[in-house]
mmCIF file of C-alpha atoms (C1' of nucleotides) in Angstrom:
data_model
loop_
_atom_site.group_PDB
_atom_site.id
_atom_site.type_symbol
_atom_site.label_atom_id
_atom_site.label_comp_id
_atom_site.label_asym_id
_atom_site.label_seq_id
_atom_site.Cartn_x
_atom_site.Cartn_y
_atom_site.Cartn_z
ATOM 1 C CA UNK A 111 -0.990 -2.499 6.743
ATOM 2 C CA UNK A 112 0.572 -0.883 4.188
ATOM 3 C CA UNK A 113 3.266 -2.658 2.063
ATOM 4 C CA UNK A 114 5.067 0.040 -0.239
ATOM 5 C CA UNK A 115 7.669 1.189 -2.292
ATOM 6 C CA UNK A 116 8.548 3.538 0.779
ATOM 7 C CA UNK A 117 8.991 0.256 2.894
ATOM 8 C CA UNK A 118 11.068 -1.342 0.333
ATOM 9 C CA UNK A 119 13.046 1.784 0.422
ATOM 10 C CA UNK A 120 13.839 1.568 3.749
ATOM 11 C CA UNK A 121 14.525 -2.442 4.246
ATOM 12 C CA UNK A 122 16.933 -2.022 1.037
ATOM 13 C CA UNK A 123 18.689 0.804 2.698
ATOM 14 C CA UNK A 124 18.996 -1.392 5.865
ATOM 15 C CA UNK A 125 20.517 -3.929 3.987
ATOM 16 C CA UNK A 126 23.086 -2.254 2.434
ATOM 17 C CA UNK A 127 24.591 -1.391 5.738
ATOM 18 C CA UNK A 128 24.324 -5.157 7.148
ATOM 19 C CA UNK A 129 26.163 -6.365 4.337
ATOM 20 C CA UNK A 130 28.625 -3.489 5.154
ATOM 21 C CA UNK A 131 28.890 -4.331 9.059
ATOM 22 C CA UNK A 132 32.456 -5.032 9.201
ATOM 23 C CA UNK A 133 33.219 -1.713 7.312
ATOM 24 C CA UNK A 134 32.576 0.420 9.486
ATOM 25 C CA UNK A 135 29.545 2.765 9.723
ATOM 26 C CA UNK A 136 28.087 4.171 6.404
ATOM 27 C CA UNK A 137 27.211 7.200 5.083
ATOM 28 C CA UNK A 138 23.539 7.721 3.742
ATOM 29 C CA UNK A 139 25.204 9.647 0.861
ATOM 30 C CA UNK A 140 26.684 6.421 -0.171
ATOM 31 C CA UNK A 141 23.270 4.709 0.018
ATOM 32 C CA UNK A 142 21.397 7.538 -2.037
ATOM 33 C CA UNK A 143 24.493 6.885 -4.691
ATOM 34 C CA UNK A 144 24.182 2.792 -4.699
ATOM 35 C CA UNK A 145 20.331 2.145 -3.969
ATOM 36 C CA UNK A 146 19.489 5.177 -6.233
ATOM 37 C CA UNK A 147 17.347 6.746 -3.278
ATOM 38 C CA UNK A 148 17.145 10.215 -2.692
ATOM 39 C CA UNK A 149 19.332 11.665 -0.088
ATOM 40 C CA UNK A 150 17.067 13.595 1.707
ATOM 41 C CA UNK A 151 14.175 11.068 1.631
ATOM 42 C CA UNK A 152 16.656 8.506 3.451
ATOM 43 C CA UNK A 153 17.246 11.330 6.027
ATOM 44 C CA UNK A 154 13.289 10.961 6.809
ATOM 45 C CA UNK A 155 13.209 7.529 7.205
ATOM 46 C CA UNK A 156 16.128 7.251 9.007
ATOM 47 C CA UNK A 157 14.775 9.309 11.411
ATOM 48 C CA UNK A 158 12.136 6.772 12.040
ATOM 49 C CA UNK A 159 14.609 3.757 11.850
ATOM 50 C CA UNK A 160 16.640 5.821 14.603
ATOM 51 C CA UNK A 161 13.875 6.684 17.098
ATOM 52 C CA UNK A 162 12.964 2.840 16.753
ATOM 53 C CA UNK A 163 16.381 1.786 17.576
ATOM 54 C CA UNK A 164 17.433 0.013 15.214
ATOM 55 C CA UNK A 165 20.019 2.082 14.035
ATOM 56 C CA UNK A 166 22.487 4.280 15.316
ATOM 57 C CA UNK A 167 23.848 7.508 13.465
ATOM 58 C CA UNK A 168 28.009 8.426 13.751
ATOM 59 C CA UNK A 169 28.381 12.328 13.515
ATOM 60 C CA UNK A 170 31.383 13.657 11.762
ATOM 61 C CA UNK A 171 33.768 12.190 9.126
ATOM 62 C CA UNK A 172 34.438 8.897 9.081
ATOM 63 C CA UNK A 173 30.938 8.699 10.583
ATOM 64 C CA UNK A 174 27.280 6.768 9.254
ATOM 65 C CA UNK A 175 25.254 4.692 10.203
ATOM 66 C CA UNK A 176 25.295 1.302 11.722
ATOM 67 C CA UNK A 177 23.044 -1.034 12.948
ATOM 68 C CA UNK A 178 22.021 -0.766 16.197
ATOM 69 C CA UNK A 179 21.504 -4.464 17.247
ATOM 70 C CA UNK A 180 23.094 -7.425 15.241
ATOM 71 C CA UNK A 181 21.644 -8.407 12.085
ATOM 72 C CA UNK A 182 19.705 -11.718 13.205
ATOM 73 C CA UNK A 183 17.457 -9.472 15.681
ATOM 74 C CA UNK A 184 16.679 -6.847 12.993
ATOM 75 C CA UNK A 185 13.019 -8.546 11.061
ATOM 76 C CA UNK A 186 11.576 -6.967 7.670
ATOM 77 C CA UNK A 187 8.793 -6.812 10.294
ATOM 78 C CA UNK A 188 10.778 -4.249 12.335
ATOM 79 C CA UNK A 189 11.773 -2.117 9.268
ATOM 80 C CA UNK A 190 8.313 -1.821 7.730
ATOM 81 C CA UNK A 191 6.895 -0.866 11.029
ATOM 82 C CA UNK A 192 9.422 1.698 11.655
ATOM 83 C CA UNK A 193 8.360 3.847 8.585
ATOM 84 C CA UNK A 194 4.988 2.488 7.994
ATOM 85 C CA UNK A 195 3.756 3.349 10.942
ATOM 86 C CA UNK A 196 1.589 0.068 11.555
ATOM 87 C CA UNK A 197 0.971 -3.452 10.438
ATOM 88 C CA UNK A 198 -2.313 -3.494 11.242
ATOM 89 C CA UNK A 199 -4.902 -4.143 8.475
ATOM 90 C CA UNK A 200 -8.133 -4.252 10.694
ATOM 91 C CA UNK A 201 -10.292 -0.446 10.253
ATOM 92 C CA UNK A 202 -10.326 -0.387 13.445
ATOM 93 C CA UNK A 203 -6.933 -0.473 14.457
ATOM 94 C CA UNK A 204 -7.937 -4.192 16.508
ATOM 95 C CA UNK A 205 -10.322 -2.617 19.125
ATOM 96 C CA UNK A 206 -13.352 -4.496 16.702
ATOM 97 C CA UNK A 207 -15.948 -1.247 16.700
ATOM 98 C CA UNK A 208 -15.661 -1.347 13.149
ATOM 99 C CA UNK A 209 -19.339 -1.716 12.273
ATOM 100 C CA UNK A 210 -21.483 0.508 14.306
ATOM 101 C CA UNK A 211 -19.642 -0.399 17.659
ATOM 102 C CA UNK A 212 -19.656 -3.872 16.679
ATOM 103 C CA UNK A 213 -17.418 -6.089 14.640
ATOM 104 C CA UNK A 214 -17.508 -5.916 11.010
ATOM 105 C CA UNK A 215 -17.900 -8.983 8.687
ATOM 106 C CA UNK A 216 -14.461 -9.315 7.898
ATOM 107 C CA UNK A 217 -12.994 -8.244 11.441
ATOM 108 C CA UNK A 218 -11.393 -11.929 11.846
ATOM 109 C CA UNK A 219 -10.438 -12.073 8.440
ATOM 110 C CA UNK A 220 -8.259 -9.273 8.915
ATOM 111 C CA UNK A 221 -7.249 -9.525 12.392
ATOM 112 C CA UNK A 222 -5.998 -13.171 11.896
ATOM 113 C CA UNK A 223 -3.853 -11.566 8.335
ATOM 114 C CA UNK A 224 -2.579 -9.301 9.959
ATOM 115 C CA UNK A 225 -1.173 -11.461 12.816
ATOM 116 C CA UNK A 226 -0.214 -14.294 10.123
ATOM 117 C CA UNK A 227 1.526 -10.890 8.203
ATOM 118 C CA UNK A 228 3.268 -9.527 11.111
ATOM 119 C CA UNK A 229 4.821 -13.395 11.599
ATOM 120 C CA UNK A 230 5.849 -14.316 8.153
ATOM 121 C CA UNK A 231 7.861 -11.047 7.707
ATOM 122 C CA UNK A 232 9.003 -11.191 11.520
ATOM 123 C CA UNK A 233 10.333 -13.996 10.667
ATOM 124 C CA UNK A 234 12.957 -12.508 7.901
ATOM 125 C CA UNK A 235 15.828 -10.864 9.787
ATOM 126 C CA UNK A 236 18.595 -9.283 8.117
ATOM 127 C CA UNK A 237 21.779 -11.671 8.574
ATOM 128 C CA UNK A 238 19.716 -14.617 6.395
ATOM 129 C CA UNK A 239 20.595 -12.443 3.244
ATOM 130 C CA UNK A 240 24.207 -11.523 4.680
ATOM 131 C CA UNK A 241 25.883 -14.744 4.496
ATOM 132 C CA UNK A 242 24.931 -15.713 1.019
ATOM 133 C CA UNK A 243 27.661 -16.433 -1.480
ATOM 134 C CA UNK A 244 25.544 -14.836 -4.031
ATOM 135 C CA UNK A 245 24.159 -11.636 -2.672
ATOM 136 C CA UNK A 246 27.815 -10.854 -1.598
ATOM 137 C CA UNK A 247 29.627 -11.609 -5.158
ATOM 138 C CA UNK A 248 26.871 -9.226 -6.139
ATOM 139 C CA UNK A 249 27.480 -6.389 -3.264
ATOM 140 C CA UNK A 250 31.448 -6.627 -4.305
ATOM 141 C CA UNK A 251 30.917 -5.598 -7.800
ATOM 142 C CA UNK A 252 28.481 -2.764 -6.508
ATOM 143 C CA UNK A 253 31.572 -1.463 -4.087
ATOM 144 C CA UNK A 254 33.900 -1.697 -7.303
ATOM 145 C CA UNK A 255 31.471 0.014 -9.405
ATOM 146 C CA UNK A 256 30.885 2.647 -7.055
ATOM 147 C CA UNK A 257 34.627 2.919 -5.590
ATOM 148 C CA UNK A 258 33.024 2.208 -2.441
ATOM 149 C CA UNK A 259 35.609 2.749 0.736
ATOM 150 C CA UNK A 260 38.438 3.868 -1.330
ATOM 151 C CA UNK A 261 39.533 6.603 1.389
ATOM 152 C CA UNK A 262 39.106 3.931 4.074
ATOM 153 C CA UNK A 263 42.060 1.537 5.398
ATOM 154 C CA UNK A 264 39.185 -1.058 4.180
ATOM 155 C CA UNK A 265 38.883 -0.070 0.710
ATOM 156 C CA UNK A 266 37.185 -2.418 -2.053
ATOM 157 C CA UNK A 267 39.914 -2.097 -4.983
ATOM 158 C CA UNK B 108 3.241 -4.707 -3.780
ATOM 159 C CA UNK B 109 1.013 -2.740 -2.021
ATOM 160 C CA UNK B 110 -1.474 -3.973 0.763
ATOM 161 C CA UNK B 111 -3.945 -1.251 1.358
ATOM 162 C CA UNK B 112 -7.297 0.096 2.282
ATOM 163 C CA UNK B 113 -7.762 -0.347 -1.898
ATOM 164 C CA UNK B 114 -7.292 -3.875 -1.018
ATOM 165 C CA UNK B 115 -9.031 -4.097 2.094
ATOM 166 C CA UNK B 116 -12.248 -2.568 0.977
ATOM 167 C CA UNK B 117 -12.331 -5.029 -2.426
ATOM 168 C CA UNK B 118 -11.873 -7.748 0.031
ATOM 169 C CA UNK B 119 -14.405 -7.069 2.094
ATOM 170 C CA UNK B 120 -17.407 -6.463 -0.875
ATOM 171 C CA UNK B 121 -16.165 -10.060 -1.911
ATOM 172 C CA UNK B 122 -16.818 -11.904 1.319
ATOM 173 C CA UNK B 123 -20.532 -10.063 1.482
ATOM 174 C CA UNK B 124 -20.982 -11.537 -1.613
ATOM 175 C CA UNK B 125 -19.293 -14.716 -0.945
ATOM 176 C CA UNK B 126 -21.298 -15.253 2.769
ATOM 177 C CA UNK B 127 -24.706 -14.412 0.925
ATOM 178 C CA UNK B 128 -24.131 -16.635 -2.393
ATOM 179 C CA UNK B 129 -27.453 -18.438 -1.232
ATOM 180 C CA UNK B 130 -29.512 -15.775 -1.768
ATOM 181 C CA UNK B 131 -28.554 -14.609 -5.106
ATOM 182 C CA UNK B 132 -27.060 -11.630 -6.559
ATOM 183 C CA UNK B 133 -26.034 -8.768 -4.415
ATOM 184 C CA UNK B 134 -26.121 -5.312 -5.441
ATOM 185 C CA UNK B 135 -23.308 -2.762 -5.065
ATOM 186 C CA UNK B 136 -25.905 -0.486 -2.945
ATOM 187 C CA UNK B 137 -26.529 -2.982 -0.812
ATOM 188 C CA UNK B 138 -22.734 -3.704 0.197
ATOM 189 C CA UNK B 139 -22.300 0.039 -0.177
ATOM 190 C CA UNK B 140 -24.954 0.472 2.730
ATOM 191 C CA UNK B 141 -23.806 -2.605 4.809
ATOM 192 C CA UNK B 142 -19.927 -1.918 4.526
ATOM 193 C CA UNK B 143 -19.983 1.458 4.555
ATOM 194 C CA UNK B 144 -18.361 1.894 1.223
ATOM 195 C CA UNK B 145 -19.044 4.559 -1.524
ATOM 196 C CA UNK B 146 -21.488 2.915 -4.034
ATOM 197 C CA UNK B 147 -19.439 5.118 -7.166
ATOM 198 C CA UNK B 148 -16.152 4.070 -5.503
ATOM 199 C CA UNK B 149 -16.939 0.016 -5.158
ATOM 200 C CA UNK B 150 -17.988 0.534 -9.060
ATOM 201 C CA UNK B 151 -14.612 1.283 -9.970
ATOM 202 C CA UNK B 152 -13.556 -2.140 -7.871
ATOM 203 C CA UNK B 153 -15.831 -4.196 -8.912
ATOM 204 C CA UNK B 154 -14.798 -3.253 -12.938
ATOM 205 C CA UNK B 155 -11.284 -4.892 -12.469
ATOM 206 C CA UNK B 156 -12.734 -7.772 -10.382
ATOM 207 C CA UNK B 157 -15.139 -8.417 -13.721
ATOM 208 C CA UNK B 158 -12.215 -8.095 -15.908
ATOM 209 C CA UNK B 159 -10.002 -10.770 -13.323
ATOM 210 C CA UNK B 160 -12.926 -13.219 -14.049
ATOM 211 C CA UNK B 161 -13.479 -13.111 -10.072
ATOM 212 C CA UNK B 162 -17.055 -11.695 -10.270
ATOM 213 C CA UNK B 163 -20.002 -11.906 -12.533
ATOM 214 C CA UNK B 164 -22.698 -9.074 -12.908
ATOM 215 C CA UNK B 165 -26.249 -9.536 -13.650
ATOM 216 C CA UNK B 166 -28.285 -6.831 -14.901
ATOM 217 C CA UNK B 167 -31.689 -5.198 -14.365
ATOM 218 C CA UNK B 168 -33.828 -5.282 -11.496
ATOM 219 C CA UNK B 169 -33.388 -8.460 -8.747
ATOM 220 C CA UNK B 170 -29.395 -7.993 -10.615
ATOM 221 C CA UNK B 171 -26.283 -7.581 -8.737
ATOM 222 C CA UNK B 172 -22.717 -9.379 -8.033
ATOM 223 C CA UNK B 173 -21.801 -12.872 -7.920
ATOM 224 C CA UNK B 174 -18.957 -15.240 -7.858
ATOM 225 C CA UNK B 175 -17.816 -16.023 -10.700
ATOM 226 C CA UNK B 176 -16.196 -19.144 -9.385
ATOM 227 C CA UNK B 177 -16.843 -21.148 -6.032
ATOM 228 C CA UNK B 178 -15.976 -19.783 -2.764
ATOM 229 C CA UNK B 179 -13.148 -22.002 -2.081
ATOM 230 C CA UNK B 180 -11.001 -21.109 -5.552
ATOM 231 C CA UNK B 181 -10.704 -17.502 -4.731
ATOM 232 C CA UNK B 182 -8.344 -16.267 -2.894
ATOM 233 C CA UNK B 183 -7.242 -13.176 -0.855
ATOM 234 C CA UNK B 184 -4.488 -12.846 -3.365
ATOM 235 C CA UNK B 185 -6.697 -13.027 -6.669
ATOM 236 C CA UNK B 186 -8.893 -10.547 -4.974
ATOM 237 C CA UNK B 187 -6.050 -8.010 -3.699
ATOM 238 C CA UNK B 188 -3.741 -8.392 -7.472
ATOM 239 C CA UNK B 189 -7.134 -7.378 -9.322
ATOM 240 C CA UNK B 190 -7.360 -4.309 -7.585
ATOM 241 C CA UNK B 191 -3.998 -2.855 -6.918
ATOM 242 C CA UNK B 192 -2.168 -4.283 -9.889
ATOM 243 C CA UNK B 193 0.559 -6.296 -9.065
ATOM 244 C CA UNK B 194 1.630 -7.882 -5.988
ATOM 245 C CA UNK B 195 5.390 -8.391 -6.445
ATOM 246 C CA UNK B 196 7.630 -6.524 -5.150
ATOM 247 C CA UNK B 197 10.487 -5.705 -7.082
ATOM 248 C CA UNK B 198 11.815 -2.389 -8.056
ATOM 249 C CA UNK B 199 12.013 -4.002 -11.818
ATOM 250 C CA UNK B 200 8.943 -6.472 -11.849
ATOM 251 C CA UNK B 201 11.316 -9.539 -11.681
ATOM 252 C CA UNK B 202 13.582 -9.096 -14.822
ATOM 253 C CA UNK B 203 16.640 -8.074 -12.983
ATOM 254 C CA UNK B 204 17.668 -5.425 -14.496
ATOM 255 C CA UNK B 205 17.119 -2.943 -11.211
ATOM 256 C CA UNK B 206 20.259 -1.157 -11.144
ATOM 257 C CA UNK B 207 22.090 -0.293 -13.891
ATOM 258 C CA UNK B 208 21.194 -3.625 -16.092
ATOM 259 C CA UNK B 209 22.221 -5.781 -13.163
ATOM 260 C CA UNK B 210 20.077 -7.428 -10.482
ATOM 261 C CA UNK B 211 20.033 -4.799 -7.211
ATOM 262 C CA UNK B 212 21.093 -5.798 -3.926
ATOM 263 C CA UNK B 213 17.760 -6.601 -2.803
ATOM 264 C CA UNK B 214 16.351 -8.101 -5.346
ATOM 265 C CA UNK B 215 16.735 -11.397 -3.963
ATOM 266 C CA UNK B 216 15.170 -10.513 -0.833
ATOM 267 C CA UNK B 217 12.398 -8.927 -2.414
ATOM 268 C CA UNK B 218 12.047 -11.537 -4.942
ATOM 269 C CA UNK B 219 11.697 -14.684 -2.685
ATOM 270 C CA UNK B 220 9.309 -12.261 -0.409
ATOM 271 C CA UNK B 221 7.088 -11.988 -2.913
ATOM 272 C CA UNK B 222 6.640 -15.186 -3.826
ATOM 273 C CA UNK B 223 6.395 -16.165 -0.169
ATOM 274 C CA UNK B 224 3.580 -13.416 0.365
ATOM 275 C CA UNK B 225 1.820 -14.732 -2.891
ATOM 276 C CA UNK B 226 2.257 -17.703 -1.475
ATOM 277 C CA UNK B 227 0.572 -17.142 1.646
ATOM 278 C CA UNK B 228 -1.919 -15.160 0.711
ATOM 279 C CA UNK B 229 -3.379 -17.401 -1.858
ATOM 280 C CA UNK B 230 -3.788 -19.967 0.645
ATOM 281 C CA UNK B 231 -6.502 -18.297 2.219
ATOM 282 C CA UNK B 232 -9.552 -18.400 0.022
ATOM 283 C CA UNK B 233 -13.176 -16.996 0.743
ATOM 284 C CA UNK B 234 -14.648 -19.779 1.978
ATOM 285 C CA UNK B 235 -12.833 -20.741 4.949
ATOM 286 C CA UNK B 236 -14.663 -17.804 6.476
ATOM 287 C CA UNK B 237 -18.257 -18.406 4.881
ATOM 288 C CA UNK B 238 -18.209 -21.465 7.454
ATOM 289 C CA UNK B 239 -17.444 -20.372 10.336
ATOM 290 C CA UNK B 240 -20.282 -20.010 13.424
ATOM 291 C CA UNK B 241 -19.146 -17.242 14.475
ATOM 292 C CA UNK B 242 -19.104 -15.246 11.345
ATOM 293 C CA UNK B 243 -22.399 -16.597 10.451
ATOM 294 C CA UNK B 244 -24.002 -15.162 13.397
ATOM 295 C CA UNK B 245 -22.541 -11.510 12.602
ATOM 296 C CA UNK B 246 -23.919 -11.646 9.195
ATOM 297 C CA UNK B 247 -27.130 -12.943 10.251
ATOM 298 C CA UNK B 248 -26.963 -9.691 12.783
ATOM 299 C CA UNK B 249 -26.367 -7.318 9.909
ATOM 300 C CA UNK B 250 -28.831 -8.630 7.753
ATOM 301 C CA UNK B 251 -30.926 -7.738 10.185
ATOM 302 C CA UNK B 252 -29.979 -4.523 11.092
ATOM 303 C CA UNK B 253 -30.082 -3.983 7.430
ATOM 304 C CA UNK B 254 -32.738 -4.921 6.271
ATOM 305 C CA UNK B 255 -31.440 -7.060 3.881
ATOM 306 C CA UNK B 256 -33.170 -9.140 0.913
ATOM 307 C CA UNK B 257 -36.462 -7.957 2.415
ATOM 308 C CA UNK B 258 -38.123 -7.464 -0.831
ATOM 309 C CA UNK B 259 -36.954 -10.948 -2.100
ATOM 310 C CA UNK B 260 -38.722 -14.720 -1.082
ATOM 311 C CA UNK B 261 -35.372 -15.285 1.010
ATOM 312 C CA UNK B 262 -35.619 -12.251 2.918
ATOM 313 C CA UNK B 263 -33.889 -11.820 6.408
ATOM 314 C CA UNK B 264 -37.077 -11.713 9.254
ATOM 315 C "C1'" DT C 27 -44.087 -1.392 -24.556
ATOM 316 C "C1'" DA C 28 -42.920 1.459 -20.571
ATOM 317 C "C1'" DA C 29 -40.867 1.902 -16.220
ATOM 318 C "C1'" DA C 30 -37.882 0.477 -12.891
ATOM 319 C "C1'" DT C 31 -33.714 -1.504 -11.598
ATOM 320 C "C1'" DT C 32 -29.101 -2.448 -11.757
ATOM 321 C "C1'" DC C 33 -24.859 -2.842 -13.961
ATOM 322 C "C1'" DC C 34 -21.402 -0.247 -16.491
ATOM 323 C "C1'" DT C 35 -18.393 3.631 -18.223
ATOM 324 C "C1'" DG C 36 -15.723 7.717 -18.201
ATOM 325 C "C1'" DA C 37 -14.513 12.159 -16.661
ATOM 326 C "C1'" DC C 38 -13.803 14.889 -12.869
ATOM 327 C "C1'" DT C 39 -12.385 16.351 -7.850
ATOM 328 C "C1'" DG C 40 -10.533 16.778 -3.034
ATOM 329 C "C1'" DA C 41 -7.524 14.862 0.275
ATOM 330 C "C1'" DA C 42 -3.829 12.263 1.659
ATOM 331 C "C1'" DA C 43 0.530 9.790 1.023
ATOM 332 C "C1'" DT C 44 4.731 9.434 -1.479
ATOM 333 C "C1'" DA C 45 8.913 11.180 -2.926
ATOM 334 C "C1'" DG C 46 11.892 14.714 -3.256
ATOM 335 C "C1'" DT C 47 14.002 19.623 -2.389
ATOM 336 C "C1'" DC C 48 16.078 23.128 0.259
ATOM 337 C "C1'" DA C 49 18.303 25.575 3.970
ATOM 338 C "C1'" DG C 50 20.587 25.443 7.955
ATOM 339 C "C1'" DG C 51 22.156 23.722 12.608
ATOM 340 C "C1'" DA C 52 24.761 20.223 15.769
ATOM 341 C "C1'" DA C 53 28.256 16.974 16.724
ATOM 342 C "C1'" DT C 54 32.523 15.024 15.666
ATOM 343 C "C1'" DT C 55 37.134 14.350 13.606
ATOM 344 C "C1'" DA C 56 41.405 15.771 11.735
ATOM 345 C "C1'" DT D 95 39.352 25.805 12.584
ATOM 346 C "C1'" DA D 96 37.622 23.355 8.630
ATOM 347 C "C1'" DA D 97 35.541 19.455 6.837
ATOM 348 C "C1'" DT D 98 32.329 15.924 7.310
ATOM 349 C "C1'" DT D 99 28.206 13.882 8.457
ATOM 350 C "C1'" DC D 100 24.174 13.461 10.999
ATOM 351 C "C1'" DC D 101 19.932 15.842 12.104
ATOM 352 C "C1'" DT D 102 15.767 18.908 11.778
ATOM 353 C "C1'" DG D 103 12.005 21.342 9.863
ATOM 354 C "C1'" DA D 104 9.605 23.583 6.310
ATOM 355 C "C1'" DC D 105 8.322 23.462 1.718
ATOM 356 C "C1'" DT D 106 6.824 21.371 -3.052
ATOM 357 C "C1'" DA D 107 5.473 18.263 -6.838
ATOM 358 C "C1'" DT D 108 3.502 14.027 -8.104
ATOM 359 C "C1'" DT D 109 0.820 10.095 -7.482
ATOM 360 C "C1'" DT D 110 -2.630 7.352 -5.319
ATOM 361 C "C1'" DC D 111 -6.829 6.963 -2.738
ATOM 362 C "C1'" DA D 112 -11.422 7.679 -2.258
ATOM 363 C "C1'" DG D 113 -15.292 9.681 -3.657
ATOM 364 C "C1'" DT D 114 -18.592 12.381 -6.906
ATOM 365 C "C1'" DC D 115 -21.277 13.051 -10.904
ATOM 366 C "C1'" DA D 116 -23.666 12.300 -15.165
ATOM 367 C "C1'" DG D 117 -25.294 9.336 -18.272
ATOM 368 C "C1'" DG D 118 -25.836 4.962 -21.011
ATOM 369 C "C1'" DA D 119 -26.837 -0.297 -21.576
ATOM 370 C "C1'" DA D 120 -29.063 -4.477 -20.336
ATOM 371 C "C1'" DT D 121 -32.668 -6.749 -18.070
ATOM 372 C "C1'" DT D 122 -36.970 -7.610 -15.545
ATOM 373 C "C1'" DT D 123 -41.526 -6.684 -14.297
ATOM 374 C "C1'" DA D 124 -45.906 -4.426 -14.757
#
DNA sequence: TAAATTCCTGACTGAAATAGTCAGGAATTA
DNA sequence: TAATTCCTGACTATTTCAGTCAGGAATTTA
């Protein structure tokens, strides 16, 4: 498994737009500008998140991106995977011919992390950090800061 | 944080050492031979697991690696921090002060995953696999195939 | 004491992943 | 039709990973 800043990249990104649901899709421009991300970067991973389904892009103006299921079926799990490519931490991807066709000495150890891993960050989905007072006093000074919206009926002012 | 083959492979060299404690030290060419890891590269580990206190070396001939502590107060966690630096996760190493002086959207959510990962993987130390039948019987297997500790009074028959 | 063994250190190298850039096309809205 | 935004692919720089190499320091054994 790999667990890096590109993952974080990609789960923050994610984030912003759950916590923007009710707005209305948004723009990966706007991420870049908030999250400090690079534009084109987010264009790659997006591509991933896209082709995994969990979100859906909005051509033209006015478009974005938006989720593409609700936020309590969308895992950390799910995210990581998408650009990560796997959560497996075995060598040998699970089939156990690590060792000369036979199981290496720390086979289990691995197979049973990586199942614990894949759990414990399933078990994260997006809406927990959503409905918290304090992670949205903190996304409304972030819209303010950023005049997020402001040439939208639902503009922060 | 980052969870990687880095961590994988220093990992690994520590349960060989762990699951042969009985028999003394262990050199680095012998887990180089058995794991199937560079000798020069599992140097370079094994310096920052000395420094972390996890390992202790022993010089000259009949030398090699050994815990520095019992099995059962070193973790995964201690093992995988050594090697790849830090295990948290966020974009500012905890201070807050991720985008522009403030705390970031995520930092929360990165935040309390970290600690939950440290968490968890700190509950798993070495020795809850040095037990186990099973993984006795694959080290006993190796050894064999190995060669191991055949110039030594406890050698492997 | 000499030779062998093993740890230990630092500098160097190739390959891959990360992160970012650039140019342009496709769909949609106004 | 013009503006907006997604979407794609090729390209580049930087960093990390993994490994190589050469040599020195401590220790044991002969």
């Amino acid at each position: 498994m790999k667990l890096s800043t590109k993952g974080r990249y990609a789960v923050t990104a994610m984030m912003d737009i759950a916590l923007h649901e009710k707005q209305g899709p948004i723009t990966l421009a706007d991420i870049s500008q908030c999250q400090g991300i690079s534009l084109s970067y987010l264009e790659q991973l997006f591509a991933k998140l896209r082709k995994q389904g969990l979100v859906k892009g909005v051509r033209g103006p006015g478009g974005g991106y938006r989720l593409a299921k609700s936020a309590d079926q969308i895992s950390v799990a799910d995210i990581i995977q998408s650009v990560d490519e796997k959560l497996d931490m075995t060598k040998c991807g699970g089939r156990g011919n690590c060792s000369s066709g036979e199981k290496c000495l720390t086979h289990q150890l691995w197979f049973e992390l990586s199942c614990k891993l894949y759990k414990f960050l399933s078990g994260i989905k997006l809406d927990q950090y959503v409905n918290r007072p304090e992670i949205n006093e903190l996304v409304k000074k972030q819209d303010t800061q950023y005049g997020r919206f402001l040439n939208r009926s639902n503009a922060v002012v």
